[in-house]
Amino acid sequence: MRLLLTPPNDAPINMAIDEAIFLSQKSDSRPTLRFYDWSSTAFSFGYFQHVSQEINPSECDDLGIDLVRRITGGGTVIHGWDVTFSAMFPRTKSHAGLPSDISAGYQAISDSIIRGLQEIGIGVNRHDQSLDSSLPNICIANPAKYDVMINGKKIAGIAQRRNSAGLLFQVYIALDIPSHDILTVVSKQPDFERLLQTKTTSINQHQSRRFLRTEIEQAIQHGFEKILGFSLNEGKLLSKEIEMAEQLALTKYSTESWNFRR
């Protein structure tokens, strides 16, 4: 499995790189685990969300927050205080070592995260209940089945997309809690800040020491090796993946027609 450690990018480029690798699985099967960071604070939204109904775009613009819609499902994710990674697999009968069943695929990714974090002393477990439809569709506040929990609160969420080319998982792990000004604009839901106080947490809120981003990334890599049986080899993006990502960022992920589609 190819390991990519890509530098911080803006939201359109980050989403475009994931999709470029995902689409390339059909012609060049290359299971890939990619860790990435964000050059500025960003909110990413699930494919089925209506962004303007979730947040006030002008308020986000005033704070310099990038807004982007993913091709995976799920709810709003706050980026800038998290560890973000994606995992891509070719569309084969065995999905290159990943279980073919949709639910089992989620579980395998979740178990890989849990195994890695537990091995560095973080007491996490898997959430086994369905999404609570009465809560706002904000990932950090509303755990779904197979999300990763600590002390009864969500710290990691998994979103998935499948097509004829392959499988894409996009994952965030809450390393720290976002600043107050960011939390005030992440949802139009009344009293959302009060809900956050009871529903959300992060890794560094519950540990005797602060964990670095690199420690979490290395733990996840180890979890993938142990649970999925992959051997990880650090590599680089292919030139065709870079070209496709640049085009997708320009024509899709930077456009209002994609990000604010109704």
PDB file of C-alpha atoms in Angstrom:
ATOM      1  CA  MET A   1       0.000   0.000   0.000  1.00  0.00           C
ATOM      2  CA  ARG A   2       1.362   3.382  -1.023  1.00  0.00           C
ATOM      3  CA  LEU A   3       1.789   5.857   1.836  1.00  0.00           C
ATOM      4  CA  LEU A   4       1.460   9.560   0.976  1.00  0.00           C
ATOM      5  CA  LEU A   5       2.399  12.322   3.413  1.00  0.00           C
ATOM      6  CA  THR A   6       1.242  15.380   1.507  1.00  0.00           C
ATOM      7  CA  PRO A   7       1.923  18.971   2.660  1.00  0.00           C
ATOM      8  CA  PRO A   8      -0.833  21.373   3.800  1.00  0.00           C
ATOM      9  CA  ASN A   9      -3.149  22.485   0.982  1.00  0.00           C
ATOM     10  CA  ASP A  10      -6.318  24.499   0.669  1.00  0.00           C
ATOM     11  CA  ALA A  11      -9.677  22.730   0.783  1.00  0.00           C
ATOM     12  CA  PRO A  12     -10.276  22.456  -3.006  1.00  0.00           C
ATOM     13  CA  ILE A  13      -6.862  20.885  -3.622  1.00  0.00           C
ATOM     14  CA  ASN A  14      -7.200  18.470  -0.694  1.00  0.00           C
ATOM     15  CA  MET A  15     -10.531  17.167  -1.961  1.00  0.00           C
ATOM     16  CA  ALA A  16      -9.294  17.106  -5.560  1.00  0.00           C
ATOM     17  CA  ILE A  17      -6.233  14.999  -4.697  1.00  0.00           C
ATOM     18  CA  ASP A  18      -8.417  12.428  -2.943  1.00  0.00           C
ATOM     19  CA  GLU A  19     -10.756  12.172  -5.915  1.00  0.00           C
ATOM     20  CA  ALA A  20      -7.885  11.978  -8.422  1.00  0.00           C
ATOM     21  CA  ILE A  21      -6.339   9.024  -6.582  1.00  0.00           C
ATOM     22  CA  PHE A  22      -9.770   7.434  -6.195  1.00  0.00           C
ATOM     23  CA  LEU A  23     -10.572   7.686  -9.918  1.00  0.00           C
ATOM     24  CA  SER A  24      -7.118   6.437 -10.885  1.00  0.00           C
ATOM     25  CA  GLN A  25      -7.755   3.093  -9.167  1.00  0.00           C
ATOM     26  CA  LYS A  26      -9.533   1.811 -12.270  1.00  0.00           C
ATOM     27  CA  SER A  27      -6.577   2.202 -14.622  1.00  0.00           C
ATOM     28  CA  ASP A  28      -3.721   1.916 -12.137  1.00  0.00           C
ATOM     29  CA  SER A  29      -4.694  -0.141  -9.089  1.00  0.00           C
ATOM     30  CA  ARG A  30      -2.712   1.411  -6.286  1.00  0.00           C
ATOM     31  CA  PRO A  31      -4.083   1.075  -2.740  1.00  0.00           C
ATOM     32  CA  THR A  32      -3.151   4.336  -1.064  1.00  0.00           C
ATOM     33  CA  LEU A  33      -3.153   5.710   2.475  1.00  0.00           C
ATOM     34  CA  ARG A  34      -2.828   9.495   2.395  1.00  0.00           C
ATOM     35  CA  PHE A  35      -2.337  11.837   5.359  1.00  0.00           C
ATOM     36  CA  TYR A  36      -2.878  15.534   4.799  1.00  0.00           C
ATOM     37  CA  ASP A  37      -3.248  18.886   6.511  1.00  0.00           C
ATOM     38  CA  TRP A  38      -5.038  22.167   5.779  1.00  0.00           C
ATOM     39  CA  SER A  39      -3.384  25.480   4.948  1.00  0.00           C
ATOM     40  CA  SER A  40      -6.313  27.357   6.529  1.00  0.00           C
ATOM     41  CA  THR A  41      -9.352  26.513   8.623  1.00  0.00           C
ATOM     42  CA  ALA A  42     -11.958  24.681   6.547  1.00  0.00           C
ATOM     43  CA  PHE A  43     -15.403  23.156   6.811  1.00  0.00           C
ATOM     44  CA  SER A  44     -16.024  20.148   4.583  1.00  0.00           C
ATOM     45  CA  PHE A  45     -19.604  19.043   3.955  1.00  0.00           C
ATOM     46  CA  GLY A  46     -21.054  15.672   3.069  1.00  0.00           C
ATOM     47  CA  TYR A  47     -22.194  15.061  -0.494  1.00  0.00           C
ATOM     48  CA  PHE A  48     -25.889  15.185   0.405  1.00  0.00           C
ATOM     49  CA  GLN A  49     -25.759  18.320   2.551  1.00  0.00           C
ATOM     50  CA  HIS A  50     -27.045  21.714   1.380  1.00  0.00           C
ATOM     51  CA  VAL A  51     -24.202  23.934   2.522  1.00  0.00           C
ATOM     52  CA  SER A  52     -26.148  27.200   2.706  1.00  0.00           C
ATOM     53  CA  GLN A  53     -28.702  25.536   4.965  1.00  0.00           C
ATOM     54  CA  GLU A  54     -25.982  24.395   7.365  1.00  0.00           C
ATOM     55  CA  ILE A  55     -23.959  27.607   7.779  1.00  0.00           C
ATOM     56  CA  ASN A  56     -23.910  31.301   6.912  1.00  0.00           C
ATOM     57  CA  PRO A  57     -21.297  31.582   4.115  1.00  0.00           C
ATOM     58  CA  SER A  58     -20.627  35.287   4.724  1.00  0.00           C
ATOM     59  CA  GLU A  59     -19.797  34.678   8.392  1.00  0.00           C
ATOM     60  CA  CYS A  60     -17.381  31.925   7.378  1.00  0.00           C
ATOM     61  CA  ASP A  61     -15.818  34.172   4.746  1.00  0.00           C
ATOM     62  CA  ASP A  62     -15.227  36.896   7.364  1.00  0.00           C
ATOM     63  CA  LEU A  63     -13.250  34.377   9.426  1.00  0.00           C
ATOM     64  CA  GLY A  64     -11.274  33.090   6.437  1.00  0.00           C
ATOM     65  CA  ILE A  65     -12.845  29.634   6.542  1.00  0.00           C
ATOM     66  CA  ASP A  66     -12.660  27.550   3.352  1.00  0.00           C
ATOM     67  CA  LEU A  67     -15.909  25.778   2.429  1.00  0.00           C
ATOM     68  CA  VAL A  68     -15.914  22.631   0.317  1.00  0.00           C
ATOM     69  CA  ARG A  69     -18.296  19.768  -0.390  1.00  0.00           C
ATOM     70  CA  ARG A  70     -16.939  16.211  -0.365  1.00  0.00           C
ATOM     71  CA  ILE A  71     -17.836  13.342  -2.674  1.00  0.00           C
ATOM     72  CA  THR A  72     -18.306  11.177   0.425  1.00  0.00           C
ATOM     73  CA  GLY A  73     -21.329  11.292   2.709  1.00  0.00           C
ATOM     74  CA  GLY A  74     -21.668  12.321   6.318  1.00  0.00           C
ATOM     75  CA  GLY A  75     -21.971  15.705   7.994  1.00  0.00           C
ATOM     76  CA  THR A  76     -19.957  18.867   8.491  1.00  0.00           C
ATOM     77  CA  VAL A  77     -16.326  18.410   9.547  1.00  0.00           C
ATOM     78  CA  ILE A  78     -14.167  21.171  11.023  1.00  0.00           C
ATOM     79  CA  HIS A  79     -10.578  21.029   9.757  1.00  0.00           C
ATOM     80  CA  GLY A  80      -7.546  22.678  11.284  1.00  0.00           C
ATOM     81  CA  TRP A  81      -7.505  20.920  14.643  1.00  0.00           C
ATOM     82  CA  ASP A  82      -7.746  17.378  13.313  1.00  0.00           C
ATOM     83  CA  VAL A  83      -5.654  14.640  11.757  1.00  0.00           C
ATOM     84  CA  THR A  84      -7.114  13.920   8.325  1.00  0.00           C
ATOM     85  CA  PHE A  85      -6.445  10.916   6.137  1.00  0.00           C
ATOM     86  CA  SER A  86      -7.947   9.053   3.222  1.00  0.00           C
ATOM     87  CA  ALA A  87      -7.683   5.439   2.129  1.00  0.00           C
ATOM     88  CA  MET A  88      -8.257   4.350  -1.478  1.00  0.00           C
ATOM     89  CA  PHE A  89      -8.635   0.791  -2.742  1.00  0.00           C
ATOM     90  CA  PRO A  90      -9.156  -0.630  -6.256  1.00  0.00           C
ATOM     91  CA  ARG A  91     -12.573  -2.056  -7.076  1.00  0.00           C
ATOM     92  CA  THR A  92     -11.798  -5.765  -7.064  1.00  0.00           C
ATOM     93  CA  LYS A  93     -13.566  -8.755  -5.577  1.00  0.00           C
ATOM     94  CA  SER A  94     -11.472  -8.574  -2.436  1.00  0.00           C
ATOM     95  CA  HIS A  95     -10.834  -4.805  -2.613  1.00  0.00           C
ATOM     96  CA  ALA A  96      -7.113  -5.421  -2.123  1.00  0.00           C
ATOM     97  CA  GLY A  97      -7.500  -6.832   1.377  1.00  0.00           C
ATOM     98  CA  LEU A  98     -10.496  -4.781   2.499  1.00  0.00           C
ATOM     99  CA  PRO A  99     -13.783  -6.643   3.167  1.00  0.00           C
ATOM    100  CA  SER A 100     -16.155  -6.286   0.201  1.00  0.00           C
ATOM    101  CA  ASP A 101     -19.263  -5.703   2.339  1.00  0.00           C
ATOM    102  CA  ILE A 102     -19.966  -1.984   2.899  1.00  0.00           C
ATOM    103  CA  SER A 103     -20.547  -2.331   6.646  1.00  0.00           C
ATOM    104  CA  ALA A 104     -17.526  -4.599   7.086  1.00  0.00           C
ATOM    105  CA  GLY A 105     -15.400  -2.079   5.208  1.00  0.00           C
ATOM    106  CA  TYR A 106     -16.343   0.666   7.664  1.00  0.00           C
ATOM    107  CA  GLN A 107     -15.581  -1.668  10.544  1.00  0.00           C
ATOM    108  CA  ALA A 108     -12.161  -2.591   9.157  1.00  0.00           C
ATOM    109  CA  ILE A 109     -11.143   1.065   8.867  1.00  0.00           C
ATOM    110  CA  SER A 110     -12.520   1.767  12.347  1.00  0.00           C
ATOM    111  CA  ASP A 111     -10.683  -1.216  13.840  1.00  0.00           C
ATOM    112  CA  SER A 112      -7.436  -0.052  12.212  1.00  0.00           C
ATOM    113  CA  ILE A 113      -7.780   3.359  13.854  1.00  0.00           C
ATOM    114  CA  ILE A 114      -8.676   1.860  17.214  1.00  0.00           C
ATOM    115  CA  ARG A 115      -5.803  -0.635  17.151  1.00  0.00           C
ATOM    116  CA  GLY A 116      -3.275   2.095  16.346  1.00  0.00           C
ATOM    117  CA  LEU A 117      -4.508   4.554  18.971  1.00  0.00           C
ATOM    118  CA  GLN A 118      -4.789   1.925  21.694  1.00  0.00           C
ATOM    119  CA  GLU A 119      -1.198   0.868  21.095  1.00  0.00           C
ATOM    120  CA  ILE A 120       0.021   4.364  22.003  1.00  0.00           C
ATOM    121  CA  GLY A 121      -2.115   4.438  25.145  1.00  0.00           C
ATOM    122  CA  ILE A 122      -5.274   6.229  23.971  1.00  0.00           C
ATOM    123  CA  GLY A 123      -8.364   4.498  25.364  1.00  0.00           C
ATOM    124  CA  VAL A 124     -10.755   4.456  22.407  1.00  0.00           C
ATOM    125  CA  ASN A 125     -13.584   2.159  21.386  1.00  0.00           C
ATOM    126  CA  ARG A 126     -16.008   1.679  18.474  1.00  0.00           C
ATOM    127  CA  HIS A 127     -19.484   3.216  18.389  1.00  0.00           C
ATOM    128  CA  ASP A 128     -22.073   0.523  17.619  1.00  0.00           C
ATOM    129  CA  GLN A 129     -25.257   2.584  17.349  1.00  0.00           C
ATOM    130  CA  SER A 130     -26.842   4.320  14.350  1.00  0.00           C
ATOM    131  CA  LEU A 131     -26.778   8.060  13.704  1.00  0.00           C
ATOM    132  CA  ASP A 132     -29.182  10.104  15.849  1.00  0.00           C
ATOM    133  CA  SER A 133     -31.356  11.922  13.295  1.00  0.00           C
ATOM    134  CA  SER A 134     -32.590  14.366  15.955  1.00  0.00           C
ATOM    135  CA  LEU A 135     -29.122  15.916  16.321  1.00  0.00           C
ATOM    136  CA  PRO A 136     -27.494  18.435  13.935  1.00  0.00           C
ATOM    137  CA  ASN A 137     -25.561  16.878  11.049  1.00  0.00           C
ATOM    138  CA  ILE A 138     -22.188  17.963  12.439  1.00  0.00           C
ATOM    139  CA  CYS A 139     -19.773  15.039  12.493  1.00  0.00           C
ATOM    140  CA  ILE A 140     -18.051  15.910  15.748  1.00  0.00           C
ATOM    141  CA  ALA A 141     -21.370  16.041  17.650  1.00  0.00           C
ATOM    142  CA  ASN A 142     -23.239  13.087  16.174  1.00  0.00           C
ATOM    143  CA  PRO A 143     -21.559   9.663  16.104  1.00  0.00           C
ATOM    144  CA  ALA A 144     -22.581   7.071  13.526  1.00  0.00           C
ATOM    145  CA  LYS A 145     -21.991   3.326  13.616  1.00  0.00           C
ATOM    146  CA  TYR A 146     -18.259   2.455  13.524  1.00  0.00           C
ATOM    147  CA  ASP A 147     -17.125   5.954  14.494  1.00  0.00           C
ATOM    148  CA  VAL A 148     -14.372   6.047  17.126  1.00  0.00           C
ATOM    149  CA  MET A 149     -15.189   7.160  20.669  1.00  0.00           C
ATOM    150  CA  ILE A 150     -13.370   8.161  23.817  1.00  0.00           C
ATOM    151  CA  ASN A 151     -15.173   8.450  27.165  1.00  0.00           C
ATOM    152  CA  GLY A 152     -18.508   8.186  25.375  1.00  0.00           C
ATOM    153  CA  LYS A 153     -17.798  11.054  22.967  1.00  0.00           C
ATOM    154  CA  LYS A 154     -16.833  10.966  19.291  1.00  0.00           C
ATOM    155  CA  ILE A 155     -13.250  11.691  18.235  1.00  0.00           C
ATOM    156  CA  ALA A 156     -13.131  10.176  14.732  1.00  0.00           C
ATOM    157  CA  GLY A 157     -15.557   9.898  11.827  1.00  0.00           C
ATOM    158  CA  ILE A 158     -15.448   7.866   8.619  1.00  0.00           C
ATOM    159  CA  ALA A 159     -17.128   8.691   5.288  1.00  0.00           C
ATOM    160  CA  GLN A 160     -17.164   6.429   2.234  1.00  0.00           C
ATOM    161  CA  ARG A 161     -17.679   6.540  -1.535  1.00  0.00           C
ATOM    162  CA  ARG A 162     -17.721   3.599  -3.964  1.00  0.00           C
ATOM    163  CA  ASN A 163     -17.910   3.465  -7.753  1.00  0.00           C
ATOM    164  CA  SER A 164     -16.695   1.282 -10.606  1.00  0.00           C
ATOM    165  CA  ALA A 165     -13.128   2.512 -10.079  1.00  0.00           C
ATOM    166  CA  GLY A 166     -12.635   1.832  -6.412  1.00  0.00           C
ATOM    167  CA  LEU A 167     -13.371   2.643  -2.791  1.00  0.00           C
ATOM    168  CA  LEU A 168     -12.624   5.886  -0.987  1.00  0.00           C
ATOM    169  CA  PHE A 169     -12.679   6.438   2.774  1.00  0.00           C
ATOM    170  CA  GLN A 170     -12.181   9.933   4.189  1.00  0.00           C
ATOM    171  CA  VAL A 171     -11.448  10.101   7.893  1.00  0.00           C
ATOM    172  CA  TYR A 172     -10.861  12.817  10.482  1.00  0.00           C
ATOM    173  CA  ILE A 173      -9.573  12.408  14.044  1.00  0.00           C
ATOM    174  CA  ALA A 174     -10.160  15.246  16.512  1.00  0.00           C
ATOM    175  CA  LEU A 175      -6.760  16.052  17.982  1.00  0.00           C
ATOM    176  CA  ASP A 176      -7.837  19.309  19.645  1.00  0.00           C
ATOM    177  CA  ILE A 177     -11.054  21.311  20.023  1.00  0.00           C
ATOM    178  CA  PRO A 178     -11.528  24.190  17.536  1.00  0.00           C
ATOM    179  CA  SER A 179     -11.437  27.757  18.819  1.00  0.00           C
ATOM    180  CA  HIS A 180     -14.625  29.413  20.074  1.00  0.00           C
ATOM    181  CA  ASP A 181     -15.041  31.741  17.087  1.00  0.00           C
ATOM    182  CA  ILE A 182     -15.017  28.766  14.712  1.00  0.00           C
ATOM    183  CA  LEU A 183     -17.544  26.782  16.735  1.00  0.00           C
ATOM    184  CA  THR A 184     -19.982  29.689  16.713  1.00  0.00           C
ATOM    185  CA  VAL A 185     -20.378  29.574  12.919  1.00  0.00           C
ATOM    186  CA  VAL A 186     -20.309  25.828  12.181  1.00  0.00           C
ATOM    187  CA  SER A 187     -24.061  25.450  12.479  1.00  0.00           C
ATOM    188  CA  LYS A 188     -27.248  27.523  12.269  1.00  0.00           C
ATOM    189  CA  GLN A 189     -28.799  25.199  14.854  1.00  0.00           C
ATOM    190  CA  PRO A 190     -29.945  27.121  17.977  1.00  0.00           C
ATOM    191  CA  ASP A 191     -27.953  26.356  21.134  1.00  0.00           C
ATOM    192  CA  PHE A 192     -25.426  24.364  19.144  1.00  0.00           C
ATOM    193  CA  GLU A 193     -22.526  25.535  21.323  1.00  0.00           C
ATOM    194  CA  ARG A 194     -24.236  24.118  24.410  1.00  0.00           C
ATOM    195  CA  LEU A 195     -24.727  20.818  22.589  1.00  0.00           C
ATOM    196  CA  LEU A 196     -21.018  20.739  21.740  1.00  0.00           C
ATOM    197  CA  GLN A 197     -20.094  20.947  25.413  1.00  0.00           C
ATOM    198  CA  THR A 198     -21.890  17.648  26.116  1.00  0.00           C
ATOM    199  CA  LYS A 199     -21.268  15.781  22.855  1.00  0.00           C
ATOM    200  CA  THR A 200     -17.726  16.547  21.704  1.00  0.00           C
ATOM    201  CA  THR A 201     -14.177  16.002  22.819  1.00  0.00           C
ATOM    202  CA  SER A 202     -10.692  15.495  21.395  1.00  0.00           C
ATOM    203  CA  ILE A 203      -7.711  13.269  22.017  1.00  0.00           C
ATOM    204  CA  ASN A 204      -5.712  15.932  23.836  1.00  0.00           C
ATOM    205  CA  GLN A 205      -8.557  16.813  26.192  1.00  0.00           C
ATOM    206  CA  HIS A 206      -8.358  13.431  27.892  1.00  0.00           C
ATOM    207  CA  GLN A 207      -4.672  12.515  27.971  1.00  0.00           C
ATOM    208  CA  SER A 208      -1.995  13.093  30.572  1.00  0.00           C
ATOM    209  CA  ARG A 209       0.213  14.561  27.838  1.00  0.00           C
ATOM    210  CA  ARG A 210      -0.342  16.195  24.471  1.00  0.00           C
ATOM    211  CA  PHE A 211      -0.018  13.984  21.403  1.00  0.00           C
ATOM    212  CA  LEU A 212       1.566  15.351  18.257  1.00  0.00           C
ATOM    213  CA  ARG A 213      -0.014  15.002  14.836  1.00  0.00           C
ATOM    214  CA  THR A 214       2.886  12.834  13.659  1.00  0.00           C
ATOM    215  CA  GLU A 215       2.348  10.409  16.551  1.00  0.00           C
ATOM    216  CA  ILE A 216      -1.289   9.920  15.577  1.00  0.00           C
ATOM    217  CA  GLU A 217      -0.397   9.454  11.910  1.00  0.00           C
ATOM    218  CA  GLN A 218       2.210   6.826  12.748  1.00  0.00           C
ATOM    219  CA  ALA A 219      -0.237   5.031  15.040  1.00  0.00           C
ATOM    220  CA  ILE A 220      -2.837   4.845  12.252  1.00  0.00           C
ATOM    221  CA  GLN A 221      -0.232   3.478   9.850  1.00  0.00           C
ATOM    222  CA  HIS A 222       0.608   0.759  12.341  1.00  0.00           C
ATOM    223  CA  GLY A 223      -3.092  -0.012  12.770  1.00  0.00           C
ATOM    224  CA  PHE A 224      -3.509  -0.469   9.015  1.00  0.00           C
ATOM    225  CA  GLU A 225      -0.564  -2.852   8.942  1.00  0.00           C
ATOM    226  CA  LYS A 226      -1.876  -4.910  11.855  1.00  0.00           C
ATOM    227  CA  ILE A 227      -5.597  -5.058  10.995  1.00  0.00           C
ATOM    228  CA  LEU A 228      -5.578  -5.018   7.183  1.00  0.00           C
ATOM    229  CA  GLY A 229      -2.232  -6.733   6.693  1.00  0.00           C
ATOM    230  CA  PHE A 230      -0.766  -4.071   4.424  1.00  0.00           C
ATOM    231  CA  SER A 231       2.891  -3.274   4.023  1.00  0.00           C
ATOM    232  CA  LEU A 232       3.161   0.513   3.708  1.00  0.00           C
ATOM    233  CA  ASN A 233       5.715   2.038   1.350  1.00  0.00           C
ATOM    234  CA  GLU A 234       6.108   5.816   1.268  1.00  0.00           C
ATOM    235  CA  GLY A 235       5.645   7.204  -2.219  1.00  0.00           C
ATOM    236  CA  LYS A 236       4.635  10.265  -4.200  1.00  0.00           C
ATOM    237  CA  LEU A 237       1.699  11.368  -6.283  1.00  0.00           C
ATOM    238  CA  LEU A 238       1.930  10.341  -9.921  1.00  0.00           C
ATOM    239  CA  SER A 239       2.120  13.122 -12.511  1.00  0.00           C
ATOM    240  CA  LYS A 240      -1.270  12.116 -13.909  1.00  0.00           C
ATOM    241  CA  GLU A 241      -2.787  12.284 -10.409  1.00  0.00           C
ATOM    242  CA  ILE A 242      -1.371  15.780  -9.935  1.00  0.00           C
ATOM    243  CA  GLU A 243      -2.720  16.930 -13.300  1.00  0.00           C
ATOM    244  CA  MET A 244      -6.159  15.486 -12.589  1.00  0.00           C
ATOM    245  CA  ALA A 245      -6.222  17.040  -9.099  1.00  0.00           C
ATOM    246  CA  GLU A 246      -5.320  20.485 -10.407  1.00  0.00           C
ATOM    247  CA  GLN A 247      -8.113  20.251 -12.965  1.00  0.00           C
ATOM    248  CA  LEU A 248     -10.661  19.026 -10.407  1.00  0.00           C
ATOM    249  CA  ALA A 249      -9.715  21.782  -7.960  1.00  0.00           C
ATOM    250  CA  LEU A 250     -10.239  24.424 -10.645  1.00  0.00           C
ATOM    251  CA  THR A 251     -13.369  23.123 -12.352  1.00  0.00           C
ATOM    252  CA  LYS A 252     -15.158  21.449  -9.431  1.00  0.00           C
ATOM    253  CA  TYR A 253     -14.066  22.032  -5.863  1.00  0.00           C
ATOM    254  CA  SER A 254     -13.502  25.789  -6.237  1.00  0.00           C
ATOM    255  CA  THR A 255     -16.865  26.403  -7.866  1.00  0.00           C
ATOM    256  CA  GLU A 256     -20.144  27.566  -6.357  1.00  0.00           C
ATOM    257  CA  SER A 257     -22.017  25.164  -8.633  1.00  0.00           C
ATOM    258  CA  TRP A 258     -20.400  22.227  -6.822  1.00  0.00           C
ATOM    259  CA  ASN A 259     -20.049  23.548  -3.285  1.00  0.00           C
ATOM    260  CA  PHE A 260     -23.489  25.168  -3.066  1.00  0.00           C
ATOM    261  CA  ARG A 261     -25.417  22.769  -5.259  1.00  0.00           C
ATOM    262  CA  ARG A 262     -29.053  22.332  -4.230  1.00  0.00           C
TER     263      ARG A 262
END
